[in-house]
Structure formats: C-alpha cells, structure tokens
Amino acid sequence: MAERIDLLVKGGQVVTAAHRACPVRGRTMQNLPVLEGGWVACAGGKVVAVGPEEKVREQVEITAKTEVIDAAGKVVTPGLIDPHTHLIFGGSREDEFYLRAQGADYMEIMEAGGGILSSVRATRAASLEELVETGRQRLRWMLELGVTTVECKSGYGLDLETELKQLEAVRILQREQPVELVPTFLGAHAWPPEYAGDHEGFVEFLLDTVLPAVKEQGVAEYVDVFTEKGVFSVEQSRRILQKAQELGFKLRMHADEMHSLGGAELAAELNAASADHLLMVSGQGIRALLESDVVPILLPGTAFTLRKPYAPARKMLAAGLPLALATDFNPGSCPTANLLLVMSIACLYMAMTPEEVFNAVTINAAHSLGRSQRLGSLEPGKQADLVIFAVDDYKKIPYYIGVNLAETVIKAGQVVVGN
Ligand code: IZC
Ligand code: ZN
C-alpha cells in the first residue's frame, strides 16, 4: 500500500548523493548522483521516495494534508554536514586576527599566552547561559546556510568544570534547536597555565580525572587531541586516545596541521573516525590512511585564514582516499562558520571539483561522524534533512562565493528556515 506523505518537494535538480558504498573515495568522488526534475517525498521525518514524478506518484499517497514545496528551477541537496567545529567558546579574538594579517604567527601568539589560551580565559569566565546564547546564534548562522548537522568540540576549559560546562551547553542546545549536534571532548587542546611547568601532570589529569568524568556524564561521543609540535606529542596523544578508546569513546584527531608530526599515522594506527587538517601530511601518512578506515577531513578555511599552504587534496584523491570538508569554525585560526564559503575555497585553492565538494559535505561528512546510515544523502529510509538553494545548478553554489543561496532548510521533515 502506498504510504501517506506529509511533505513533498517537487521538481528541481535533486543532488541525492546516494552512493552504493561510502565513504566515497578517490576517483569515485567525481561522481555526484543527481536527478533532474526529481521529487522527494517524506513522511514522519524520513525520506520515503526519491525519483521522477511518475515513480514517486506510484509509491506514495499525496493527501490534502501533504505540505507541497515547489522547487522547480532550484537545487535540492541533503542537509549539509559540518564535521569539525569549535562552536562553543567565550569571547573573540579579532585583535589576533589583525595582528596575523600584519604578519604575526599563529603558534607564536599561542606560545606568548594568547591564541587558544585567550579563549580559555574567556570561556572559563563565561556563564553556561552565555555559552548557550552565543552557541544558539552561531547555530542559526549555520542553519540558514543549509547546515543541519554540526560536530562541536570542547577544549576551551582545560579544567574539568569548564570542559563539562562547554559540553553541557551543547547538550542544552541539542534540546532546544534543530541542528543535530555531535559532541566531542577536546581537553587535549593546549597546555593550561596551571600545568605550564608540568605537562606530564596535565596528561595524567586528563587520563585519571577528566576522561572518566566526561564518560560518566555521558556528554561526549568522540575524543579529539591537538597533536602538534609544542602541543601534544604523538606519544602523549596516543596515551590519551588509547585511554579514550578503552572508555568507549570514538576518536577524531587534529593531525599534521602545522608540522608533519605523524598524526595521520597515529589516526590510522588507532583507527580513528577522522584525521583532520592534514596540511602537512607526509607520503607515509597518506599510505597509512589508505590502509585504514579513517576519513580525512580537510579544513581549507584555516589555511585561508592563516595564509598557510593548503592540504594536498589532489594528491590524497589520486591515492584513492575519501575526503570530507569542514569549517573548523573557531575564534582563532578560522572564524568563519560558513561551510558554503569553505566549499568555494576547496574548489579554488585545493582544485577540488564541485562534485567532490558536495560529496565531501554530505555523505562523506556523515560517514566521518558515524551517521551515514541515517544522514548525508537523499534515499528512502534516511532522515529528511534537505536544503533548497535558489539556483538551478549545484555548480553555481560554490561559484557564487560567500553568497548564501540557501532558501529553504528542512530538518527531519520540518521546515526550519524559509516559508
Ligand atoms: O582556538 O585557535 N587549531 N585549535 C587547533 C584551534 C586551531 C582553535 C583555536
Ligand atoms: Zn580544530
């Protein structure tokens, strides 16, 4: 019997991003499944049918109660997914932004007690309500761009209380607004002032006190580490991530961002869900990733902001790796929350094609968050997360750099932006 539907998106160019296997890797990333003039029928927050009009009509029952959205001449895509952000932070760092614009270096600012530590001071000083309020505004920016799922890291507390406060803000926001949030604990993000002369002591504090408490509270799904010269060494990162794994967390990593340290190799060794940044990934790192299920996530908004060389996307794709893209939205190295802008930067400066970037922010991003069964493509059975863009071809979306073309955003079958 035909299923009664409550939402029907008619016509348009439907980017289904429906692949048989995911993540989509290497040359296959050039294929972006698209249906011209397709219909998307939804019921109970899920996609029920996708296809040409005649086929969808055969499969579903349209009633007087069905909400019909005409998307003729427009582009329909899965809700976009941003799999790496530092959404929750107090304060802002525009002073540092302009210093860097005049030539100051990101790591030098950090070593002088600014950078991440300046956000740590502001986040410790912020109330839970302030963190929720600013987080809510930022999620609204993202939702209006068509972003319906966002990974959010802690890491601006570096003490138990503030790390939990950041994760609690994520939990509150998850209850009150539509963007799906994926919480990640990033206690290993910098050396806090209390442990300035005792880095080993801080690693032990994370291992013995903070990680078990975060587990106990059930407020994080992933654990991430900033593996970087002057921050957490590969050895320290391995200890933290192994402990996290023992406790049942899944892993993500800040790997090979400023220096080629072996972060990609460690991500592969521990079978992390993702290895992120990879600006400085080595040939050996690429080979290690190829032998693993790790999804590399590139964050070209950071290279753009810091004016650093971009990650070798073409080399990684030629080797056969899958790629996802994310904003890295944070108050220092990448203060943009605009995933559409990041898609444009990926095309311009990493020579990715529009097909590759759409696969990267839909199905591959979903896969990197362990959600590809439910999110990331428009297929029967998946959650009805859809964006309607006011252009007639998906290739025009990264092309109109910095313009928000998202007109209607639907999360789990509900219209949350637009008419
Ligand atoms: O606040 O600068 N790289 N973490 C690692 C960051 C950038 C965020 C920041
Ligand atoms: Zn980051």
GROMACS .gro file of C-alpha atoms and ligand atoms in nm:
model
  429
    1MET     CA    1   0.000   0.000   0.000
    2ALA     CA    2   0.119   0.348  -0.085
    3GLU     CA    3   0.248   0.541   0.214
    4ARG     CA    4   0.078   0.869   0.303
    5ILE     CA    5   0.328   1.150   0.292
    6ASP     CA    6   0.333   1.474   0.487
    7LEU     CA    7   0.595   1.660   0.279
    8LEU     CA    8   0.665   1.667  -0.093
    9VAL     CA    9   0.946   1.864  -0.260
   10LYS     CA   10   0.867   1.882  -0.630
   11GLY     CA   11   1.096   1.930  -0.918
   12GLY     CA   12   1.433   2.088  -0.930
   13GLN     CA   13   1.776   1.940  -0.963
   14VAL     CA   14   1.800   1.690  -0.679
   15VAL     CA   15   2.151   1.614  -0.560
   16THR     CA   16   2.085   1.280  -0.392
   17ALA     CA   17   2.449   1.197  -0.311
   18ALA     CA   18   2.323   0.839  -0.293
   19HIS     CA   19   2.619   0.609  -0.341
   20ARG     CA   20   2.628   0.233  -0.309
   21ALA     CA   21   2.939   0.238  -0.097
   22CYS     CA   22   3.055   0.500   0.144
   23PRO     CA   23   3.270   0.684   0.214
   24VAL     CA   24   3.317   0.778  -0.148
   25ARG     CA   25   3.686   0.763  -0.233
   26GLY     CA   26   3.940   0.870  -0.491
   27ARG     CA   27   3.808   0.898  -0.845
   28THR     CA   28   3.456   0.799  -0.738
   29MET     CA   29   3.432   1.134  -0.562
   30GLN     CA   30   3.393   1.281  -0.913
   31ASN     CA   31   3.051   1.112  -0.934
   32LEU     CA   32   2.775   1.311  -0.772
   33PRO     CA   33   2.440   1.135  -0.810
   34VAL     CA   34   2.192   1.396  -0.936
   35LEU     CA   35   1.832   1.360  -1.051
   36GLU     CA   36   1.699   1.629  -1.284
   37GLY     CA   37   1.340   1.722  -1.205
   38GLY     CA   38   1.316   1.472  -0.922
   39TRP     CA   39   1.056   1.456  -0.647
   40VAL     CA   40   1.138   1.391  -0.282
   41ALA     CA   41   0.853   1.250  -0.073
   42CYS     CA   42   0.878   1.244   0.307
   43ALA     CA   43   0.675   1.109   0.596
   44GLY     CA   44   0.737   1.114   0.970
   45GLY     CA   45   1.066   1.298   0.928
   46LYS     CA   46   1.207   1.046   0.682
   47VAL     CA   47   1.251   1.025   0.308
   48VAL     CA   48   1.003   0.776   0.165
   49ALA     CA   49   1.066   0.804  -0.207
   50VAL     CA   50   1.302   0.989  -0.440
   51GLY     CA   51   1.273   0.976  -0.818
   52PRO     CA   52   1.096   1.102  -1.124
   53GLU     CA   53   0.738   1.227  -1.069
   54GLU     CA   54   0.566   0.916  -1.215
   55LYS     CA   55   0.765   0.678  -0.997
   56VAL     CA   56   0.709   0.876  -0.679
   57ARG     CA   57   0.334   0.908  -0.753
   58GLU     CA   58   0.314   0.527  -0.778
   59GLN     CA   59   0.481   0.481  -0.444
   60VAL     CA   60   0.313   0.736  -0.220
   61GLU     CA   61  -0.024   0.883  -0.138
   62ILE     CA   62  -0.048   1.262  -0.152
   63THR     CA   63  -0.330   1.394   0.068
   64ALA     CA   64  -0.480   1.735   0.140
   65LYS     CA   65  -0.254   1.749   0.443
   66THR     CA   66   0.067   1.697   0.245
   67GLU     CA   67   0.281   2.009   0.250
   68VAL     CA   68   0.399   2.068  -0.106
   69ILE     CA   69   0.707   2.276  -0.184
   70ASP     CA   70   0.771   2.369  -0.544
   71ALA     CA   71   1.145   2.352  -0.612
   72ALA     CA   72   1.124   2.376  -0.991
   73GLY     CA   73   1.428   2.563  -1.123
   74LYS     CA   74   1.609   2.518  -0.790
   75VAL     CA   75   1.863   2.278  -0.642
   76VAL     CA   76   1.769   2.032  -0.367
   77THR     CA   77   2.051   1.876  -0.164
   78PRO     CA   78   2.085   1.673   0.154
   79GLY     CA   79   2.127   1.889   0.466
   80LEU     CA   80   2.493   1.989   0.474
   81ILE     CA   81   2.714   1.845   0.747
   82ASP     CA   82   2.999   2.029   0.920
   83PRO     CA   83   3.211   1.759   1.088
   84HIS     CA   84   3.470   1.979   1.266
   85THR     CA   85   3.388   2.293   1.467
   86HIS     CA   86   3.485   2.456   1.795
   87LEU     CA   87   3.134   2.602   1.827
   88ILE     CA   88   3.128   2.683   2.199
   89PHE     CA   89   3.370   2.950   2.321
   90GLY     CA   90   3.366   3.268   2.524
   91GLY     CA   91   3.498   3.599   2.388
   92SER     CA   92   3.651   3.650   2.044
   93ARG     CA   93   4.000   3.711   1.904
   94GLU     CA   94   3.974   3.984   1.645
   95ASP     CA   95   4.290   4.156   1.781
   96GLU     CA   96   4.489   3.845   1.698
   97PHE     CA   97   4.323   3.826   1.355
   98TYR     CA   98   4.454   4.173   1.264
   99LEU     CA   99   4.797   4.103   1.416
  100ARG     CA  100   4.821   3.795   1.196
  101ALA     CA  101   4.704   3.999   0.899
  102GLN     CA  102   5.010   4.218   0.965
  103GLY     CA  103   5.240   3.916   0.976
  104ALA     CA  104   5.224   3.772   1.331
  105ASP     CA  105   5.237   3.392   1.354
  106TYR     CA  106   4.956   3.176   1.499
  107MET     CA  107   5.184   2.945   1.702
  108GLU     CA  108   5.394   3.239   1.831
  109ILE     CA  109   5.080   3.416   1.954
  110MET     CA  110   4.983   3.094   2.133
  111GLU     CA  111   5.329   3.048   2.287
  112ALA     CA  112   5.307   3.407   2.420
  113GLY     CA  113   4.991   3.314   2.612
  114GLY     CA  114   4.738   3.436   2.356
  115GLY     CA  115   4.560   3.228   2.095
  116ILE     CA  116   4.376   2.929   2.240
  117LEU     CA  117   4.467   3.038   2.595
  118SER     CA  118   4.295   3.371   2.544
  119SER     CA  119   3.977   3.180   2.453
  120VAL     CA  120   4.033   2.956   2.756
  121ARG     CA  121   4.030   3.260   2.987
  122ALA     CA  122   3.713   3.396   2.824
  123THR     CA  123   3.539   3.057   2.827
  124ARG     CA  124   3.622   2.997   3.193
  125ALA     CA  125   3.480   3.341   3.273
  126ALA     CA  126   3.160   3.288   3.071
  127SER     CA  127   2.843   3.158   3.233
  128LEU     CA  128   2.668   2.849   3.099
  129GLU     CA  129   2.386   3.078   2.982
  130GLU     CA  130   2.629   3.296   2.785
  131LEU     CA  131   2.779   2.992   2.615
  132VAL     CA  132   2.432   2.864   2.525
  133GLU     CA  133   2.325   3.205   2.395
  134THR     CA  134   2.630   3.256   2.170
  135GLY     CA  135   2.615   2.892   2.058
  136ARG     CA  136   2.250   2.940   1.964
  137GLN     CA  137   2.331   3.243   1.746
  138ARG     CA  138   2.616   3.063   1.570
  139LEU     CA  139   2.399   2.756   1.501
  140ARG     CA  140   2.139   2.986   1.349
  141TRP     CA  141   2.404   3.129   1.113
  142MET     CA  142   2.489   2.775   1.008
  143LEU     CA  143   2.131   2.654   0.972
  144GLU     CA  144   2.048   2.948   0.748
  145LEU     CA  145   2.330   2.833   0.516
  146GLY     CA  146   2.179   2.485   0.494
  147VAL     CA  147   2.395   2.315   0.757
  148THR     CA  148   2.179   2.071   0.954
  149THR     CA  149   2.440   1.865   1.145
  150VAL     CA  150   2.742   2.005   1.329
  151GLU     CA  151   3.021   1.843   1.527
  152CYS     CA  152   3.113   2.057   1.833
  153LYS     CA  153   3.433   2.031   2.036
  154SER     CA  154   3.511   2.138   2.389
  155GLY     CA  155   3.871   2.238   2.459
  156TYR     CA  156   3.847   2.595   2.587
  157GLY     CA  157   3.824   2.491   2.950
  158LEU     CA  158   4.126   2.266   3.005
  159ASP     CA  159   3.986   2.211   3.353
  160LEU     CA  160   3.711   1.968   3.446
  161GLU     CA  161   3.448   2.228   3.532
  162THR     CA  162   3.478   2.435   3.215
  163GLU     CA  163   3.512   2.137   2.981
  164LEU     CA  164   3.188   1.999   3.128
  165LYS     CA  165   3.027   2.345   3.104
  166GLN     CA  166   3.102   2.357   2.729
  167LEU     CA  167   2.965   2.007   2.676
  168GLU     CA  168   2.660   2.092   2.886
  169ALA     CA  169   2.598   2.393   2.660
  170VAL     CA  170   2.598   2.153   2.364
  171ARG     CA  171   2.352   1.925   2.544
  172ILE     CA  172   2.115   2.216   2.619
  173LEU     CA  173   2.137   2.342   2.260
  174GLN     CA  174   2.057   1.996   2.129
  175ARG     CA  175   1.727   2.002   2.316
  176GLU     CA  176   1.616   2.345   2.202
  177GLN     CA  177   1.711   2.397   1.838
  178PRO     CA  178   1.700   2.184   1.521
  179VAL     CA  179   2.066   2.141   1.417
  180GLU     CA  180   2.189   1.793   1.517
  181LEU     CA  181   2.500   1.826   1.732
  182VAL     CA  182   2.779   1.573   1.771
  183PRO     CA  183   2.973   1.644   2.094
  184THR     CA  184   3.348   1.587   2.109
  185PHE     CA  185   3.574   1.621   2.413
  186LEU     CA  186   3.895   1.807   2.323
  187GLY     CA  187   4.055   1.851   2.665
  188ALA     CA  188   4.395   1.793   2.499
  189HIS     CA  189   4.384   2.121   2.307
  190ALA     CA  190   4.658   2.328   2.478
  191TRP     CA  191   4.862   2.335   2.800
  192PRO     CA  192   4.664   2.518   3.069
  193PRO     CA  193   4.851   2.781   3.276
  194GLU     CA  194   4.815   2.567   3.593
  195TYR     CA  195   5.031   2.297   3.431
  196ALA     CA  196   5.274   2.527   3.247
  197GLY     CA  197   5.576   2.358   3.405
  198ASP     CA  198   5.423   2.012   3.432
  199HIS     CA  199   5.286   1.887   3.102
  200GLU     CA  200   5.309   1.529   3.218
  201GLY     CA  201   5.089   1.622   3.513
  202PHE     CA  202   4.824   1.758   3.278
  203VAL     CA  203   4.825   1.441   3.066
  204GLU     CA  204   4.778   1.239   3.385
  205PHE     CA  205   4.498   1.471   3.499
  206LEU     CA  206   4.320   1.413   3.165
  207LEU     CA  207   4.373   1.036   3.186
  208ASP     CA  208   4.281   0.985   3.551
  209THR     CA  209   4.022   1.255   3.619
  210VAL     CA  210   3.874   1.431   3.318
  211LEU     CA  211   3.821   1.148   3.067
  212PRO     CA  212   3.646   0.923   3.324
  213ALA     CA  213   3.427   1.215   3.437
  214VAL     CA  214   3.327   1.302   3.080
  215LYS     CA  215   3.242   0.936   3.025
  216GLU     CA  216   3.044   0.921   3.347
  217GLN     CA  217   2.841   1.229   3.248
  218GLY     CA  218   2.770   1.084   2.903
  219VAL     CA  219   2.822   1.423   2.737
  220ALA     CA  220   3.067   1.336   2.458
  221GLU     CA  221   3.061   1.085   2.175
  222TYR     CA  222   3.415   1.145   2.046
  223VAL     CA  223   3.753   1.237   2.194
  224ASP     CA  224   3.992   1.454   1.992
  225VAL     CA  225   4.354   1.563   2.052
  226PHE     CA  226   4.551   1.856   1.907
  227THR     CA  227   4.862   1.662   1.805
  228GLU     CA  228   5.112   1.933   1.717
  229LYS     CA  229   5.468   2.048   1.780
  230GLY     CA  230   5.465   2.235   2.113
  231VAL     CA  231   5.121   2.099   2.198
  232PHE     CA  232   5.054   1.722   2.234
  233SER     CA  233   5.325   1.492   2.103
  234VAL     CA  234   5.238   1.174   1.914
  235GLU     CA  235   5.328   0.975   2.227
  236GLN     CA  236   5.110   1.185   2.458
  237SER     CA  237   4.829   1.179   2.204
  238ARG     CA  238   4.849   0.801   2.178
  239ARG     CA  239   4.813   0.763   2.557
  240ILE     CA  240   4.513   0.994   2.571
  241LEU     CA  241   4.339   0.842   2.270
  242GLN     CA  242   4.405   0.484   2.384
  243LYS     CA  243   4.254   0.562   2.723
  244ALA     CA  244   3.956   0.724   2.549
  245GLN     CA  245   3.912   0.413   2.338
  246GLU     CA  246   3.924   0.192   2.647
  247LEU     CA  247   3.648   0.403   2.797
  248GLY     CA  248   3.436   0.350   2.485
  249PHE     CA  249   3.482   0.683   2.307
  250LYS     CA  250   3.529   0.703   1.932
  251LEU     CA  251   3.826   0.909   1.815
  252ARG     CA  252   3.898   1.214   1.599
  253MET     CA  253   4.232   1.394   1.561
  254HIS     CA  254   4.387   1.730   1.476
  255ALA     CA  255   4.665   1.578   1.266
  256ASP     CA  256   4.962   1.726   1.078
  257GLU     CA  257   4.820   2.079   1.079
  258MET     CA  258   5.132   2.295   1.116
  259HIS     CA  259   5.403   2.027   1.113
  260SER     CA  260   5.443   1.679   0.971
  261LEU     CA  261   5.445   1.500   1.305
  262GLY     CA  262   5.291   1.163   1.224
  263GLY     CA  263   4.935   1.249   1.325
  264ALA     CA  264   4.787   1.075   1.022
  265GLU     CA  265   4.985   0.761   1.104
  266LEU     CA  266   4.857   0.767   1.463
  267ALA     CA  267   4.497   0.813   1.345
  268ALA     CA  268   4.542   0.509   1.120
  269GLU     CA  269   4.706   0.306   1.398
  270LEU     CA  270   4.416   0.373   1.636
  271ASN     CA  271   4.151   0.352   1.364
  272ALA     CA  272   4.015   0.697   1.447
  273ALA     CA  273   3.693   0.803   1.277
  274SER     CA  274   3.871   1.102   1.124
  275ALA     CA  275   4.209   1.272   1.085
  276ASP     CA  276   4.157   1.643   1.035
  277HIS     CA  277   4.360   1.927   0.877
  278LEU     CA  278   4.650   1.729   0.717
  279LEU     CA  279   4.807   2.039   0.563
  280MET     CA  280   5.147   1.882   0.625
  281VAL     CA  281   5.060   1.514   0.584
  282SER     CA  282   5.356   1.306   0.461
  283GLY     CA  283   5.358   1.042   0.187
  284GLN     CA  284   5.384   0.785   0.464
  285GLY     CA  285   5.082   0.942   0.635
  286ILE     CA  286   4.879   0.913   0.316
  287ARG     CA  287   4.978   0.547   0.279
  288ALA     CA  288   4.882   0.478   0.641
  289LEU     CA  289   4.542   0.644   0.590
  290LEU     CA  290   4.487   0.433   0.276
  291GLU     CA  291   4.524   0.116   0.478
  292SER     CA  292   4.271   0.235   0.737
  293ASP     CA  293   3.905   0.335   0.758
  294VAL     CA  294   3.993   0.685   0.879
  295VAL     CA  295   3.814   0.964   0.692
  296PRO     CA  296   4.048   1.256   0.623
  297ILE     CA  297   3.869   1.587   0.684
  298LEU     CA  298   4.015   1.896   0.518
  299LEU     CA  299   3.956   2.244   0.662
  300PRO     CA  300   4.077   2.488   0.396
  301GLY     CA  301   3.919   2.786   0.574
  302THR     CA  302   4.207   2.752   0.822
  303ALA     CA  303   4.482   2.759   0.559
  304PHE     CA  304   4.299   3.058   0.408
  305THR     CA  305   4.281   3.243   0.741
  306LEU     CA  306   4.637   3.159   0.848
  307ARG     CA  307   4.772   3.202   0.494
  308LYS     CA  308   4.936   2.860   0.508
  309PRO     CA  309   4.976   2.606   0.227
  310TYR     CA  310   4.661   2.404   0.165
  311ALA     CA  311   4.628   2.031   0.231
  312PRO     CA  312   4.727   1.823  -0.074
  313ALA     CA  313   4.371   1.729  -0.168
  314ARG     CA  314   4.452   1.622  -0.525
  315LYS     CA  315   4.736   1.402  -0.408
  316MET     CA  316   4.511   1.238  -0.149
  317LEU     CA  317   4.234   1.181  -0.403
  318ALA     CA  318   4.480   1.045  -0.660
  319ALA     CA  319   4.597   0.800  -0.395
  320GLY     CA  320   4.236   0.684  -0.355
  321LEU     CA  321   4.143   0.842  -0.022
  322PRO     CA  322   3.795   0.966   0.065
  323LEU     CA  323   3.770   1.332   0.173
  324ALA     CA  324   3.527   1.527   0.386
  325LEU     CA  325   3.529   1.905   0.434
  326ALA     CA  326   3.452   2.114   0.743
  327THR     CA  327   3.476   2.476   0.854
  328ASP     CA  328   3.693   2.433   1.169
  329PHE     CA  329   3.483   2.728   1.294
  330ASN     CA  330   3.675   2.865   1.596
  331PRO     CA  331   3.770   3.206   1.737
  332GLY     CA  332   4.135   3.188   1.626
  333SER     CA  333   4.252   3.002   1.319
  334CYS     CA  334   3.918   3.007   1.134
  335PRO     CA  335   3.646   3.245   1.246
  336THR     CA  336   3.406   3.158   0.965
  337ALA     CA  337   3.102   2.940   1.027
  338ASN     CA  338   3.027   2.937   0.654
  339LEU     CA  339   3.057   2.588   0.505
  340LEU     CA  340   2.950   2.720   0.163
  341LEU     CA  341   3.249   2.955   0.164
  342VAL     CA  342   3.474   2.663   0.260
  343MET     CA  343   3.338   2.470  -0.041
  344SER     CA  344   3.436   2.762  -0.267
  345ILE     CA  345   3.785   2.778  -0.112
  346ALA     CA  346   3.821   2.400  -0.163
  347CYS     CA  347   3.745   2.442  -0.534
  348LEU     CA  348   3.972   2.742  -0.581
  349TYR     CA  349   4.273   2.653  -0.369
  350MET     CA  350   4.268   2.272  -0.346
  351ALA     CA  351   4.145   2.218  -0.705
  352MET     CA  352   3.850   2.009  -0.590
  353THR     CA  353   3.558   1.980  -0.830
  354PRO     CA  354   3.203   2.080  -0.734
  355GLU     CA  355   3.108   1.710  -0.738
  356GLU     CA  356   3.388   1.629  -0.493
  357VAL     CA  357   3.296   1.911  -0.257
  358PHE     CA  358   2.928   1.812  -0.244
  359ASN     CA  359   3.019   1.451  -0.169
  360ALA     CA  360   3.260   1.583   0.096
  361VAL     CA  361   2.998   1.785   0.289
  362THR     CA  362   2.718   1.528   0.260
  363ILE     CA  363   2.778   1.154   0.251
  364ASN     CA  364   3.147   1.157   0.349
  365ALA     CA  365   3.094   1.404   0.632
  366ALA     CA  366   2.808   1.185   0.758
  367HIS     CA  367   3.032   0.880   0.739
  368SER     CA  368   3.306   1.054   0.939
  369LEU     CA  369   3.050   1.116   1.215
  370GLY     CA  370   2.924   0.756   1.215
  371ARG     CA  371   2.587   0.874   1.081
  372SER     CA  372   2.589   0.760   0.718
  373GLN     CA  373   2.307   0.511   0.783
  374ARG     CA  374   2.077   0.799   0.868
  375LEU     CA  375   2.222   1.121   0.721
  376GLY     CA  376   2.419   1.253   0.425
  377SER     CA  377   2.209   1.151   0.123
  378LEU     CA  378   1.853   1.161  -0.007
  379GLU     CA  379   1.740   0.798  -0.015
  380PRO     CA  380   1.434   0.616   0.113
  381GLY     CA  381   1.471   0.545   0.485
  382LYS     CA  382   1.710   0.831   0.557
  383GLN     CA  383   1.622   1.132   0.768
  384ALA     CA  384   1.450   1.410   0.571
  385ASP     CA  385   1.724   1.675   0.603
  386LEU     CA  386   1.702   1.885   0.285
  387VAL     CA  387   1.815   2.221   0.156
  388ILE     CA  388   1.661   2.408  -0.136
  389PHE     CA  389   1.901   2.652  -0.300
  390ALA     CA  390   1.779   2.940  -0.516
  391VAL     CA  391   1.988   2.849  -0.822
  392ASP     CA  392   1.921   2.597  -1.099
  393ASP     CA  393   2.250   2.407  -1.090
  394TYR     CA  394   2.458   2.283  -0.796
  395LYS     CA  395   2.773   2.406  -0.973
  396LYS     CA  396   2.654   2.762  -0.907
  397ILE     CA  397   2.661   2.714  -0.530
  398PRO     CA  398   3.041   2.720  -0.473
  399TYR     CA  399   3.073   2.962  -0.766
  400TYR     CA  400   2.878   3.248  -0.605
  401ILE     CA  401   3.148   3.283  -0.338
  402GLY     CA  402   3.021   3.390   0.002
  403VAL     CA  403   2.660   3.433  -0.111
  404ASN     CA  404   2.400   3.246   0.088
  405LEU     CA  405   2.178   3.084  -0.171
  406ALA     CA  406   2.000   2.851   0.074
  407GLU     CA  407   1.632   2.942   0.065
  408THR     CA  408   1.451   2.665   0.250
  409VAL     CA  409   1.602   2.430   0.507
  410ILE     CA  410   1.421   2.118   0.626
  411LYS     CA  411   1.536   1.921   0.930
  412ALA     CA  412   1.382   1.579   0.996
  413GLY     CA  413   1.085   1.671   0.777
  414GLN     CA  414   1.020   2.013   0.938
  415VAL     CA  415   1.076   2.342   0.757
  416VAL     CA  416   1.316   2.530   0.987
  417VAL     CA  417   1.430   2.809   0.753
  418GLY     CA  418   1.219   2.974   0.484
  419ASN     CA  419   0.850   2.963   0.407
  420IZC     O1  420   4.118   2.843   1.908
  420IZC     O2  421   4.281   2.855   1.766
  420IZC     N1  422   4.397   2.489   1.579
  420IZC     N2  423   4.281   2.462   1.758
  420IZC     C1  424   4.379   2.398   1.683
  420IZC     C2  425   4.244   2.574   1.707
  420IZC     C3  426   4.317   2.592   1.592
  420IZC     C4  427   4.140   2.662   1.763
  420IZC     C5  428   4.184   2.794   1.814
  421ZN      ZN  429   4.000   2.234   1.502
   0.00000   0.00000   0.00000
